[in-house]
Structures are given as C-alpha cells and as structure tokens.
Amino acid sequence: MLDRFNRKINYFRISVTDRCNLRCVCGMPECGIKLINHSDVITFEEIFEIVQVAVGLGIDKVRLTGGEPLVRKGIVDLVQMIASIPGIKDLSLTTNGTLLDQYALLLAQAGLHRVNISLDTLNPDHYKEITRVGDIRDVFNGITAALKAGLNPVKINCVIKKSPLEKDARDVKSFCDENNLEVRFIKEMNLESGIFSKVIGGDGGNCKICNRLRLTANGKIKPCLFSDIEYDVRVLGIEQAIYRAIGIKPASGTENRINSFSNIGG
Ligand code: SF4
C-alpha cells in the first residue's frame, strides 16, 4: 500500500493494552491515568482478524506495544496467533522489560522475533525515580532472558533529555556495547504540544519515510502518532478503517490532543 506521498505502508504497531505496571514520571501521573473501559479493549480475536486483513493489504511488519504489552493476560497466545499468519516477516514487541524474565522464552517459542526494551539509566535509584515503582534488577534479568531465549536483535530504547552524551545515555551505551545489545536514543517528546523528534539510530520519527499505521487498544486505526485522526474498525469495518487512515496519512505529525501515549503505543 502506498499513501498519497508515495510512502510504502507496511508496518503495523498494535497497542494491546493501555495498562502499565510502572508509573513513569514522564508519561503518567502517580495515581495512574484514565483507562479504557475493559469492555472496549480490543479482543485477541479482533486483533487477529485486523492483522489478517492488514497483511492482505501489504503489512508485513508487526510490533506489539502498550502500555506495557506483557501485562495483557494471554499475551503469549496472541503472539502465537499473529505469528501463524502467513506473510508476516517481522514480529516484534516493545516492553519495559520488567516481566520479560518470565516471558522471553515463551514469547520466542510462540514466534516472536525480536524485542525492544526501555532503559534510560543504569543507576538503580534514578531508575526508581523515573519509574516510581520499578526495580532495575527486573529489567537486567529481562534482558538476560531475552538474549538467552534467542530473541534477535535485542534493542534498548533509551530516552535522553538532549544528547546521547549525557551521563545516563553514555552508561547505557557502554552497557549495550558490552552485552551485544543495540541502542536507540529517543529524545523526550511532548505529545500535547506536538514536539517530537527523530529516533537516533532508527527510523522512528522520520516522517519522510514513515511506513506505519497504529491500532489503539480500543480498536481505532491511527495514521500517525502526532495526529488526532483515527478510524474505528468496529464502526467502519477493518478494510475501510485501514484505507481511510492510509488515505489521510499526513506528510508529518502535528499534534495529538485526544490520546495518551499509553493508549496508542507511543
Ligand atoms: S510523526 Fe507521524 S508521520 Fe511522522 S514519523 Fe511519527 S507517525 Fe510517522
């Protein structure tokens, strides 16, 4: 599928839940955020059907995100269902890594290819400050389990304030170099104001070559992270929702006032 700017759309990011087991200061108030009603959350059967249709229209790359995808009950079954769809060349998952120790092997066996793990610092106290409730040892155990399970590559997503030369970022880079991990630096973003930036060491945020569509945890197809536009698959049907989203995909992001990052998998 080509959009009106001739970008080939082949990448589908699916937010399987808006829930997370951390309370990161950058993205969530301490008391949590207003969550989608349980009854509105997209079912595995719906996701399976949507991915089947999307693959028929040219999608060959799927990433599962959240919130935190590993808090969704039955996530391994979902991975297995998606992996069984012929035509998917790349199946990945973005996680905070805290539950990966118990899931990495099961996910790999279910057909997951690779994983991106968020880690902004190596300092346990700073990690606790950033995540409010997280224990950095869980993430290290998760990384070890991912490597051991043969997920490949294991990438680390590191949010930076301004530059990859900041102390935390340099520490994370050295840790990655020593442990056969790829690192991607992502500048802190502001969803409401439309301040977003390119991923350093990846294609994320490069609007000119943006190849992605998103599915929110309540069943809306979004053409762009930084846009309010979304089409409800339950109202329009899957094919129509996808066609409309591709038809209106903007040249670049502007702003998003109606969703939180945790709902759309940002
Ligand atoms: S802002 Fe929108 S168009 Fe640009 S890279 Fe992100 S999702 Fe793609």
PDB file of C-alpha atoms and ligand atoms in Angstrom:
ATOM      1  CA  MET A   1       0.000   0.000   0.000  1.00  0.00           C
ATOM      2  CA  LEU A   2       1.290   3.440  -0.958  1.00  0.00           C
ATOM      3  CA  ASP A   3      -0.042   6.588   0.668  1.00  0.00           C
ATOM      4  CA  ARG A   4      -0.523   9.893  -1.169  1.00  0.00           C
ATOM      5  CA  PHE A   5       3.124  10.822  -0.542  1.00  0.00           C
ATOM      6  CA  ASN A   6       4.251   7.548  -2.083  1.00  0.00           C
ATOM      7  CA  ARG A   7       5.351   6.082   1.230  1.00  0.00           C
ATOM      8  CA  LYS A   8       5.023   2.315   1.346  1.00  0.00           C
ATOM      9  CA  ILE A   9       2.918   1.414   4.382  1.00  0.00           C
ATOM     10  CA  ASN A  10       3.988  -1.990   5.634  1.00  0.00           C
ATOM     11  CA  TYR A  11       4.413  -1.551   9.394  1.00  0.00           C
ATOM     12  CA  PHE A  12       1.619  -2.016  11.915  1.00  0.00           C
ATOM     13  CA  ARG A  13       2.037  -1.079  15.579  1.00  0.00           C
ATOM     14  CA  ILE A  14      -0.569  -2.588  17.848  1.00  0.00           C
ATOM     15  CA  SER A  15      -1.234  -1.326  21.346  1.00  0.00           C
ATOM     16  CA  VAL A  16      -2.574  -4.397  23.115  1.00  0.00           C
ATOM     17  CA  THR A  17      -3.334  -2.588  26.378  1.00  0.00           C
ATOM     18  CA  ASP A  18      -3.218   0.902  27.850  1.00  0.00           C
ATOM     19  CA  ARG A  19      -2.232  -0.542  31.241  1.00  0.00           C
ATOM     20  CA  CYS A  20       1.307  -0.498  32.595  1.00  0.00           C
ATOM     21  CA  ASN A  21       2.926  -1.881  35.725  1.00  0.00           C
ATOM     22  CA  LEU A  22       5.195   1.171  36.060  1.00  0.00           C
ATOM     23  CA  ARG A  23       4.218   4.799  36.739  1.00  0.00           C
ATOM     24  CA  CYS A  24       6.860   6.681  34.796  1.00  0.00           C
ATOM     25  CA  VAL A  25       7.103  10.348  35.729  1.00  0.00           C
ATOM     26  CA  CYS A  26       7.363  11.436  32.093  1.00  0.00           C
ATOM     27  CA  GLY A  27       4.162   9.760  30.953  1.00  0.00           C
ATOM     28  CA  MET A  28       1.829   9.092  33.831  1.00  0.00           C
ATOM     29  CA  PRO A  29       0.570  10.781  36.999  1.00  0.00           C
ATOM     30  CA  GLU A  30       1.298   8.868  40.205  1.00  0.00           C
ATOM     31  CA  CYS A  31      -2.343   7.878  40.585  1.00  0.00           C
ATOM     32  CA  GLY A  32      -2.399   6.469  37.067  1.00  0.00           C
ATOM     33  CA  ILE A  33      -4.354   7.694  34.055  1.00  0.00           C
ATOM     34  CA  LYS A  34      -7.928   7.329  32.935  1.00  0.00           C
ATOM     35  CA  LEU A  35      -8.021   3.883  31.408  1.00  0.00           C
ATOM     36  CA  ILE A  36     -10.097   2.430  28.621  1.00  0.00           C
ATOM     37  CA  ASN A  37     -13.147   0.504  29.860  1.00  0.00           C
ATOM     38  CA  HIS A  38     -12.419  -3.200  29.972  1.00  0.00           C
ATOM     39  CA  SER A  39     -15.348  -3.865  27.648  1.00  0.00           C
ATOM     40  CA  ASP A  40     -13.845  -1.542  24.989  1.00  0.00           C
ATOM     41  CA  VAL A  41     -10.412  -3.164  24.953  1.00  0.00           C
ATOM     42  CA  ILE A  42      -9.779  -4.928  21.693  1.00  0.00           C
ATOM     43  CA  THR A  43     -10.004  -8.722  21.913  1.00  0.00           C
ATOM     44  CA  PHE A  44      -7.387 -11.158  20.609  1.00  0.00           C
ATOM     45  CA  GLU A  45      -9.876 -12.394  18.005  1.00  0.00           C
ATOM     46  CA  GLU A  46     -10.372  -8.826  16.770  1.00  0.00           C
ATOM     47  CA  ILE A  47      -6.624  -8.202  16.644  1.00  0.00           C
ATOM     48  CA  PHE A  48      -6.088 -11.451  14.740  1.00  0.00           C
ATOM     49  CA  GLU A  49      -8.723 -10.534  12.165  1.00  0.00           C
ATOM     50  CA  ILE A  50      -7.400  -6.980  11.783  1.00  0.00           C
ATOM     51  CA  VAL A  51      -3.847  -8.223  11.249  1.00  0.00           C
ATOM     52  CA  GLN A  52      -5.054 -10.760   8.686  1.00  0.00           C
ATOM     53  CA  VAL A  53      -6.767  -8.010   6.702  1.00  0.00           C
ATOM     54  CA  ALA A  54      -3.797  -5.653   7.111  1.00  0.00           C
ATOM     55  CA  VAL A  55      -1.391  -8.318   5.838  1.00  0.00           C
ATOM     56  CA  GLY A  56      -3.673  -8.805   2.835  1.00  0.00           C
ATOM     57  CA  LEU A  57      -3.255  -5.075   2.156  1.00  0.00           C
ATOM     58  CA  GLY A  58       0.544  -5.116   2.350  1.00  0.00           C
ATOM     59  CA  ILE A  59       1.546  -5.090   6.015  1.00  0.00           C
ATOM     60  CA  ASP A  60       4.477  -7.446   6.693  1.00  0.00           C
ATOM     61  CA  LYS A  61       5.900  -5.987   9.880  1.00  0.00           C
ATOM     62  CA  VAL A  62       4.029  -6.031  13.215  1.00  0.00           C
ATOM     63  CA  ARG A  63       5.045  -4.630  16.585  1.00  0.00           C
ATOM     64  CA  LEU A  64       3.134  -5.147  19.816  1.00  0.00           C
ATOM     65  CA  THR A  65       3.224  -2.247  22.267  1.00  0.00           C
ATOM     66  CA  GLY A  66       1.237  -0.935  25.223  1.00  0.00           C
ATOM     67  CA  GLY A  67       1.045   0.496  27.827  1.00  0.00           C
ATOM     68  CA  GLU A  68       3.111  -2.499  28.755  1.00  0.00           C
ATOM     69  CA  PRO A  69       2.168  -5.396  26.463  1.00  0.00           C
ATOM     70  CA  LEU A  70       3.323  -8.072  28.912  1.00  0.00           C
ATOM     71  CA  VAL A  71       0.643  -7.105  31.459  1.00  0.00           C
ATOM     72  CA  ARG A  72      -2.051  -8.176  28.988  1.00  0.00           C
ATOM     73  CA  LYS A  73      -3.274 -11.601  30.080  1.00  0.00           C
ATOM     74  CA  GLY A  74      -2.594 -14.269  27.460  1.00  0.00           C
ATOM     75  CA  ILE A  75      -0.022 -12.206  25.531  1.00  0.00           C
ATOM     76  CA  VAL A  76       1.887 -15.368  24.547  1.00  0.00           C
ATOM     77  CA  ASP A  77      -1.274 -16.750  22.918  1.00  0.00           C
ATOM     78  CA  LEU A  78      -1.693 -13.518  20.972  1.00  0.00           C
ATOM     79  CA  VAL A  79       1.902 -13.703  19.723  1.00  0.00           C
ATOM     80  CA  GLN A  80       1.281 -17.268  18.613  1.00  0.00           C
ATOM     81  CA  MET A  81      -1.917 -16.261  16.790  1.00  0.00           C
ATOM     82  CA  ILE A  82      -0.212 -13.403  14.940  1.00  0.00           C
ATOM     83  CA  ALA A  83       2.904 -15.459  14.154  1.00  0.00           C
ATOM     84  CA  SER A  84       0.668 -18.028  12.445  1.00  0.00           C
ATOM     85  CA  ILE A  85      -0.499 -15.510   9.832  1.00  0.00           C
ATOM     86  CA  PRO A  86       1.385 -16.127   6.580  1.00  0.00           C
ATOM     87  CA  GLY A  87       3.111 -13.032   5.217  1.00  0.00           C
ATOM     88  CA  ILE A  88       4.474 -11.560   8.429  1.00  0.00           C
ATOM     89  CA  LYS A  89       8.215 -11.147   8.021  1.00  0.00           C
ATOM     90  CA  ASP A  90       8.927  -9.312  11.240  1.00  0.00           C
ATOM     91  CA  LEU A  91       7.148  -9.698  14.592  1.00  0.00           C
ATOM     92  CA  SER A  92       8.471  -7.637  17.479  1.00  0.00           C
ATOM     93  CA  LEU A  93       7.454  -6.262  20.842  1.00  0.00           C
ATOM     94  CA  THR A  94       8.354  -3.155  22.842  1.00  0.00           C
ATOM     95  CA  THR A  95       8.452  -3.630  26.599  1.00  0.00           C
ATOM     96  CA  ASN A  96       9.731  -2.047  29.806  1.00  0.00           C
ATOM     97  CA  GLY A  97      11.429  -5.409  30.392  1.00  0.00           C
ATOM     98  CA  THR A  98      10.300  -5.881  33.985  1.00  0.00           C
ATOM     99  CA  LEU A  99       8.272  -9.035  33.246  1.00  0.00           C
ATOM    100  CA  LEU A 100      10.460 -10.322  30.461  1.00  0.00           C
ATOM    101  CA  ASP A 101      12.348 -12.735  32.676  1.00  0.00           C
ATOM    102  CA  GLN A 102       9.245 -14.916  32.917  1.00  0.00           C
ATOM    103  CA  TYR A 103       8.052 -14.377  29.334  1.00  0.00           C
ATOM    104  CA  ALA A 104      11.073 -14.192  27.000  1.00  0.00           C
ATOM    105  CA  LEU A 105      11.420 -17.898  26.275  1.00  0.00           C
ATOM    106  CA  LEU A 106       7.649 -18.429  25.916  1.00  0.00           C
ATOM    107  CA  LEU A 107       7.426 -15.477  23.537  1.00  0.00           C
ATOM    108  CA  ALA A 108      10.319 -16.746  21.437  1.00  0.00           C
ATOM    109  CA  GLN A 109       8.738 -20.189  21.281  1.00  0.00           C
ATOM    110  CA  ALA A 110       5.421 -18.609  20.265  1.00  0.00           C
ATOM    111  CA  GLY A 111       7.104 -16.991  17.264  1.00  0.00           C
ATOM    112  CA  LEU A 112       8.259 -13.546  18.426  1.00  0.00           C
ATOM    113  CA  HIS A 113      11.375 -12.489  16.504  1.00  0.00           C
ATOM    114  CA  ARG A 114      12.781  -9.623  18.475  1.00  0.00           C
ATOM    115  CA  VAL A 115      12.266  -7.216  21.301  1.00  0.00           C
ATOM    116  CA  ASN A 116      12.914  -3.575  22.239  1.00  0.00           C
ATOM    117  CA  ILE A 117      13.433  -2.864  25.933  1.00  0.00           C
ATOM    118  CA  SER A 118      13.202   0.567  27.549  1.00  0.00           C
ATOM    119  CA  LEU A 119      16.137   1.533  29.738  1.00  0.00           C
ATOM    120  CA  ASP A 120      17.055   5.182  30.367  1.00  0.00           C
ATOM    121  CA  THR A 121      19.682   4.758  33.080  1.00  0.00           C
ATOM    122  CA  LEU A 122      21.859   2.138  34.776  1.00  0.00           C
ATOM    123  CA  ASN A 123      21.507   3.803  38.160  1.00  0.00           C
ATOM    124  CA  PRO A 124      19.036   1.861  40.381  1.00  0.00           C
ATOM    125  CA  ASP A 125      17.993   4.972  42.348  1.00  0.00           C
ATOM    126  CA  HIS A 126      17.476   7.039  39.228  1.00  0.00           C
ATOM    127  CA  TYR A 127      15.525   4.177  37.645  1.00  0.00           C
ATOM    128  CA  LYS A 128      13.275   4.085  40.702  1.00  0.00           C
ATOM    129  CA  GLU A 129      12.793   7.871  40.454  1.00  0.00           C
ATOM    130  CA  ILE A 130      11.891   7.690  36.762  1.00  0.00           C
ATOM    131  CA  THR A 131       9.519   4.737  37.086  1.00  0.00           C
ATOM    132  CA  ARG A 132       8.271   5.425  40.661  1.00  0.00           C
ATOM    133  CA  VAL A 133       7.795   1.708  41.386  1.00  0.00           C
ATOM    134  CA  GLY A 134      10.308  -0.165  39.202  1.00  0.00           C
ATOM    135  CA  ASP A 135      13.268  -2.290  40.273  1.00  0.00           C
ATOM    136  CA  ILE A 136      16.091  -2.102  37.736  1.00  0.00           C
ATOM    137  CA  ARG A 137      17.180  -5.668  38.565  1.00  0.00           C
ATOM    138  CA  ASP A 138      13.988  -6.921  36.923  1.00  0.00           C
ATOM    139  CA  VAL A 139      14.990  -5.212  33.678  1.00  0.00           C
ATOM    140  CA  PHE A 140      18.507  -6.661  33.770  1.00  0.00           C
ATOM    141  CA  ASN A 141      17.021 -10.131  34.342  1.00  0.00           C
ATOM    142  CA  GLY A 142      14.623  -9.498  31.460  1.00  0.00           C
ATOM    143  CA  ILE A 143      17.471  -8.513  29.129  1.00  0.00           C
ATOM    144  CA  THR A 144      19.439 -11.630  30.071  1.00  0.00           C
ATOM    145  CA  ALA A 145      16.365 -13.803  29.471  1.00  0.00           C
ATOM    146  CA  ALA A 146      15.726 -12.190  26.073  1.00  0.00           C
ATOM    147  CA  LEU A 147      19.295 -12.847  24.919  1.00  0.00           C
ATOM    148  CA  LYS A 148      19.174 -16.399  26.246  1.00  0.00           C
ATOM    149  CA  ALA A 149      15.840 -17.064  24.512  1.00  0.00           C
ATOM    150  CA  GLY A 150      17.445 -16.138  21.178  1.00  0.00           C
ATOM    151  CA  LEU A 151      15.336 -13.039  20.508  1.00  0.00           C
ATOM    152  CA  ASN A 152      17.434 -11.201  17.969  1.00  0.00           C
ATOM    153  CA  PRO A 153      18.257  -8.392  17.950  1.00  0.00           C
ATOM    154  CA  VAL A 154      17.606  -7.215  21.489  1.00  0.00           C
ATOM    155  CA  LYS A 155      17.438  -3.434  21.249  1.00  0.00           C
ATOM    156  CA  ILE A 156      17.483  -0.937  24.072  1.00  0.00           C
ATOM    157  CA  ASN A 157      15.344   2.212  23.800  1.00  0.00           C
ATOM    158  CA  CYS A 158      16.944   4.959  25.849  1.00  0.00           C
ATOM    159  CA  VAL A 159      15.137   8.270  26.344  1.00  0.00           C
ATOM    160  CA  ILE A 160      17.503  11.229  26.572  1.00  0.00           C
ATOM    161  CA  LYS A 161      16.900  14.843  27.543  1.00  0.00           C
ATOM    162  CA  LYS A 162      19.031  16.451  24.840  1.00  0.00           C
ATOM    163  CA  SER A 163      22.058  14.474  23.807  1.00  0.00           C
ATOM    164  CA  PRO A 164      23.423  10.912  23.715  1.00  0.00           C
ATOM    165  CA  LEU A 165      26.449  12.324  25.535  1.00  0.00           C
ATOM    166  CA  GLU A 166      24.538  12.738  28.804  1.00  0.00           C
ATOM    167  CA  LYS A 167      25.914  10.579  31.636  1.00  0.00           C
ATOM    168  CA  ASP A 168      22.949   8.160  31.758  1.00  0.00           C
ATOM    169  CA  ALA A 169      22.990   7.751  27.982  1.00  0.00           C
ATOM    170  CA  ARG A 170      26.744   7.083  27.901  1.00  0.00           C
ATOM    171  CA  ASP A 171      26.365   4.469  30.637  1.00  0.00           C
ATOM    172  CA  VAL A 172      23.553   2.743  28.760  1.00  0.00           C
ATOM    173  CA  LYS A 173      25.626   2.801  25.551  1.00  0.00           C
ATOM    174  CA  SER A 174      28.621   1.150  27.257  1.00  0.00           C
ATOM    175  CA  PHE A 175      26.337  -1.462  28.827  1.00  0.00           C
ATOM    176  CA  CYS A 176      24.905  -2.237  25.383  1.00  0.00           C
ATOM    177  CA  ASP A 177      28.337  -2.464  23.762  1.00  0.00           C
ATOM    178  CA  GLU A 178      29.457  -4.926  26.422  1.00  0.00           C
ATOM    179  CA  ASN A 179      26.332  -7.095  26.183  1.00  0.00           C
ATOM    180  CA  ASN A 180      25.658  -7.456  22.475  1.00  0.00           C
ATOM    181  CA  LEU A 181      22.690  -5.080  22.548  1.00  0.00           C
ATOM    182  CA  GLU A 182      21.744  -2.385  20.045  1.00  0.00           C
ATOM    183  CA  VAL A 183      20.888   1.010  21.494  1.00  0.00           C
ATOM    184  CA  ARG A 184      18.491   3.624  20.122  1.00  0.00           C
ATOM    185  CA  PHE A 185      18.310   7.074  21.660  1.00  0.00           C
ATOM    186  CA  ILE A 186      14.957   8.803  21.706  1.00  0.00           C
ATOM    187  CA  LYS A 187      14.604  12.437  22.669  1.00  0.00           C
ATOM    188  CA  GLU A 188      11.968  13.183  25.273  1.00  0.00           C
ATOM    189  CA  MET A 189       8.756  14.138  23.477  1.00  0.00           C
ATOM    190  CA  ASN A 190       5.698  16.155  24.305  1.00  0.00           C
ATOM    191  CA  LEU A 191       2.568  14.693  22.786  1.00  0.00           C
ATOM    192  CA  GLU A 192       0.250  17.623  23.511  1.00  0.00           C
ATOM    193  CA  SER A 193       2.465  20.308  22.060  1.00  0.00           C
ATOM    194  CA  GLY A 194       3.450  18.267  19.034  1.00  0.00           C
ATOM    195  CA  ILE A 195       7.102  18.401  19.990  1.00  0.00           C
ATOM    196  CA  PHE A 196       8.557  15.224  18.625  1.00  0.00           C
ATOM    197  CA  SER A 197      11.880  14.153  17.330  1.00  0.00           C
ATOM    198  CA  LYS A 198      13.697  11.534  15.337  1.00  0.00           C
ATOM    199  CA  VAL A 199      14.945   8.385  16.947  1.00  0.00           C
ATOM    200  CA  ILE A 200      18.730   8.440  16.883  1.00  0.00           C
ATOM    201  CA  GLY A 201      19.761   5.071  15.470  1.00  0.00           C
ATOM    202  CA  GLY A 202      16.367   4.172  13.960  1.00  0.00           C
ATOM    203  CA  ASP A 203      13.702   5.345  11.517  1.00  0.00           C
ATOM    204  CA  GLY A 204      11.136   6.343  14.155  1.00  0.00           C
ATOM    205  CA  GLY A 205      10.070   9.961  13.844  1.00  0.00           C
ATOM    206  CA  ASN A 206      11.370  10.282  10.281  1.00  0.00           C
ATOM    207  CA  CYS A 207       8.117  11.403   8.655  1.00  0.00           C
ATOM    208  CA  LYS A 208       9.518  11.350   5.103  1.00  0.00           C
ATOM    209  CA  ILE A 209       9.900   7.577   5.185  1.00  0.00           C
ATOM    210  CA  CYS A 210       7.217   6.792   7.740  1.00  0.00           C
ATOM    211  CA  ASN A 211       5.753   3.388   6.908  1.00  0.00           C
ATOM    212  CA  ARG A 212       3.472   2.888   9.912  1.00  0.00           C
ATOM    213  CA  LEU A 213      -0.101   2.605  10.967  1.00  0.00           C
ATOM    214  CA  ARG A 214      -1.260   2.153  14.546  1.00  0.00           C
ATOM    215  CA  LEU A 215      -4.037   0.222  16.177  1.00  0.00           C
ATOM    216  CA  THR A 216      -5.114   1.583  19.557  1.00  0.00           C
ATOM    217  CA  ALA A 217      -6.119  -0.609  22.483  1.00  0.00           C
ATOM    218  CA  ASN A 218      -9.763   0.292  21.833  1.00  0.00           C
ATOM    219  CA  GLY A 219      -9.800  -0.578  18.157  1.00  0.00           C
ATOM    220  CA  LYS A 220      -9.017   2.647  16.304  1.00  0.00           C
ATOM    221  CA  ILE A 221      -6.636   2.841  13.349  1.00  0.00           C
ATOM    222  CA  LYS A 222      -4.391   5.900  13.512  1.00  0.00           C
ATOM    223  CA  PRO A 223      -2.350   7.082  10.529  1.00  0.00           C
ATOM    224  CA  CYS A 224       0.142   8.993  12.666  1.00  0.00           C
ATOM    225  CA  LEU A 225       1.213   9.213  16.308  1.00  0.00           C
ATOM    226  CA  PHE A 226       1.066  13.009  16.224  1.00  0.00           C
ATOM    227  CA  SER A 227      -2.394  13.423  14.816  1.00  0.00           C
ATOM    228  CA  ASP A 228      -5.929  13.328  16.229  1.00  0.00           C
ATOM    229  CA  ILE A 229      -7.224  11.382  13.262  1.00  0.00           C
ATOM    230  CA  GLU A 230      -8.422   7.844  13.926  1.00  0.00           C
ATOM    231  CA  TYR A 231     -10.883   5.413  12.388  1.00  0.00           C
ATOM    232  CA  ASP A 232     -12.867   2.903  14.405  1.00  0.00           C
ATOM    233  CA  VAL A 233     -12.679  -0.606  12.972  1.00  0.00           C
ATOM    234  CA  ARG A 234     -15.829  -1.545  14.877  1.00  0.00           C
ATOM    235  CA  VAL A 235     -17.808   1.217  13.165  1.00  0.00           C
ATOM    236  CA  LEU A 236     -16.296   1.267   9.680  1.00  0.00           C
ATOM    237  CA  GLY A 237     -15.115  -2.292   9.296  1.00  0.00           C
ATOM    238  CA  ILE A 238     -11.444  -3.216   9.156  1.00  0.00           C
ATOM    239  CA  GLU A 239     -10.723  -2.600   5.489  1.00  0.00           C
ATOM    240  CA  GLN A 240     -12.443   0.794   5.362  1.00  0.00           C
ATOM    241  CA  ALA A 241     -10.728   1.945   8.550  1.00  0.00           C
ATOM    242  CA  ILE A 242      -7.310   0.997   7.135  1.00  0.00           C
ATOM    243  CA  TYR A 243      -7.987   2.538   3.709  1.00  0.00           C
ATOM    244  CA  ARG A 244      -9.188   5.790   5.247  1.00  0.00           C
ATOM    245  CA  ALA A 245      -6.220   6.016   7.594  1.00  0.00           C
ATOM    246  CA  ILE A 246      -3.771   5.490   4.738  1.00  0.00           C
ATOM    247  CA  GLY A 247      -5.690   7.895   2.521  1.00  0.00           C
ATOM    248  CA  ILE A 248      -5.325  10.713   5.035  1.00  0.00           C
ATOM    249  CA  LYS A 249      -1.898   9.929   6.494  1.00  0.00           C
ATOM    250  CA  PRO A 250      -0.247  13.343   6.951  1.00  0.00           C
ATOM    251  CA  ALA A 251       3.104  14.318   5.462  1.00  0.00           C
ATOM    252  CA  SER A 252       4.313  14.804   9.016  1.00  0.00           C
ATOM    253  CA  GLY A 253       2.955  14.804  12.539  1.00  0.00           C
ATOM    254  CA  THR A 254       1.434  17.909  14.103  1.00  0.00           C
ATOM    255  CA  GLU A 255      -0.229  17.263  17.422  1.00  0.00           C
ATOM    256  CA  ASN A 256      -2.400  14.812  19.264  1.00  0.00           C
ATOM    257  CA  ARG A 257      -4.928  16.058  21.815  1.00  0.00           C
ATOM    258  CA  ILE A 258      -7.209  13.092  22.224  1.00  0.00           C
ATOM    259  CA  ASN A 259      -4.942  10.186  23.114  1.00  0.00           C
ATOM    260  CA  SER A 260      -2.319   9.495  25.705  1.00  0.00           C
ATOM    261  CA  PHE A 261       0.922   7.753  24.708  1.00  0.00           C
ATOM    262  CA  SER A 262      -0.038   4.724  26.768  1.00  0.00           C
ATOM    263  CA  ASN A 263      -3.162   4.149  24.701  1.00  0.00           C
ATOM    264  CA  ILE A 264      -1.549   4.410  21.298  1.00  0.00           C
ATOM    265  CA  GLY A 265       1.737   2.706  21.982  1.00  0.00           C
ATOM    266  CA  GLY A 266       3.974   5.728  21.746  1.00  0.00           C
TER     267      GLY A 266
HETATM  268  S1  SF4 B   1       5.016  11.907  13.305  1.00  0.00           S
HETATM  269 FE1  SF4 B   1       3.542  10.663  12.172  1.00  0.00          FE
HETATM  270  S2  SF4 B   1       4.253  10.689  10.041  1.00  0.00           S
HETATM  271 FE2  SF4 B   1       5.956  11.372  11.326  1.00  0.00          FE
HETATM  272  S3  SF4 B   1       7.136   9.521  11.764  1.00  0.00           S
HETATM  273 FE3  SF4 B   1       5.692   9.764  13.503  1.00  0.00          FE
HETATM  274  S4  SF4 B   1       3.907   8.563  12.911  1.00  0.00           S
HETATM  275 FE4  SF4 B   1       5.125   8.853  11.055  1.00  0.00          FE
END
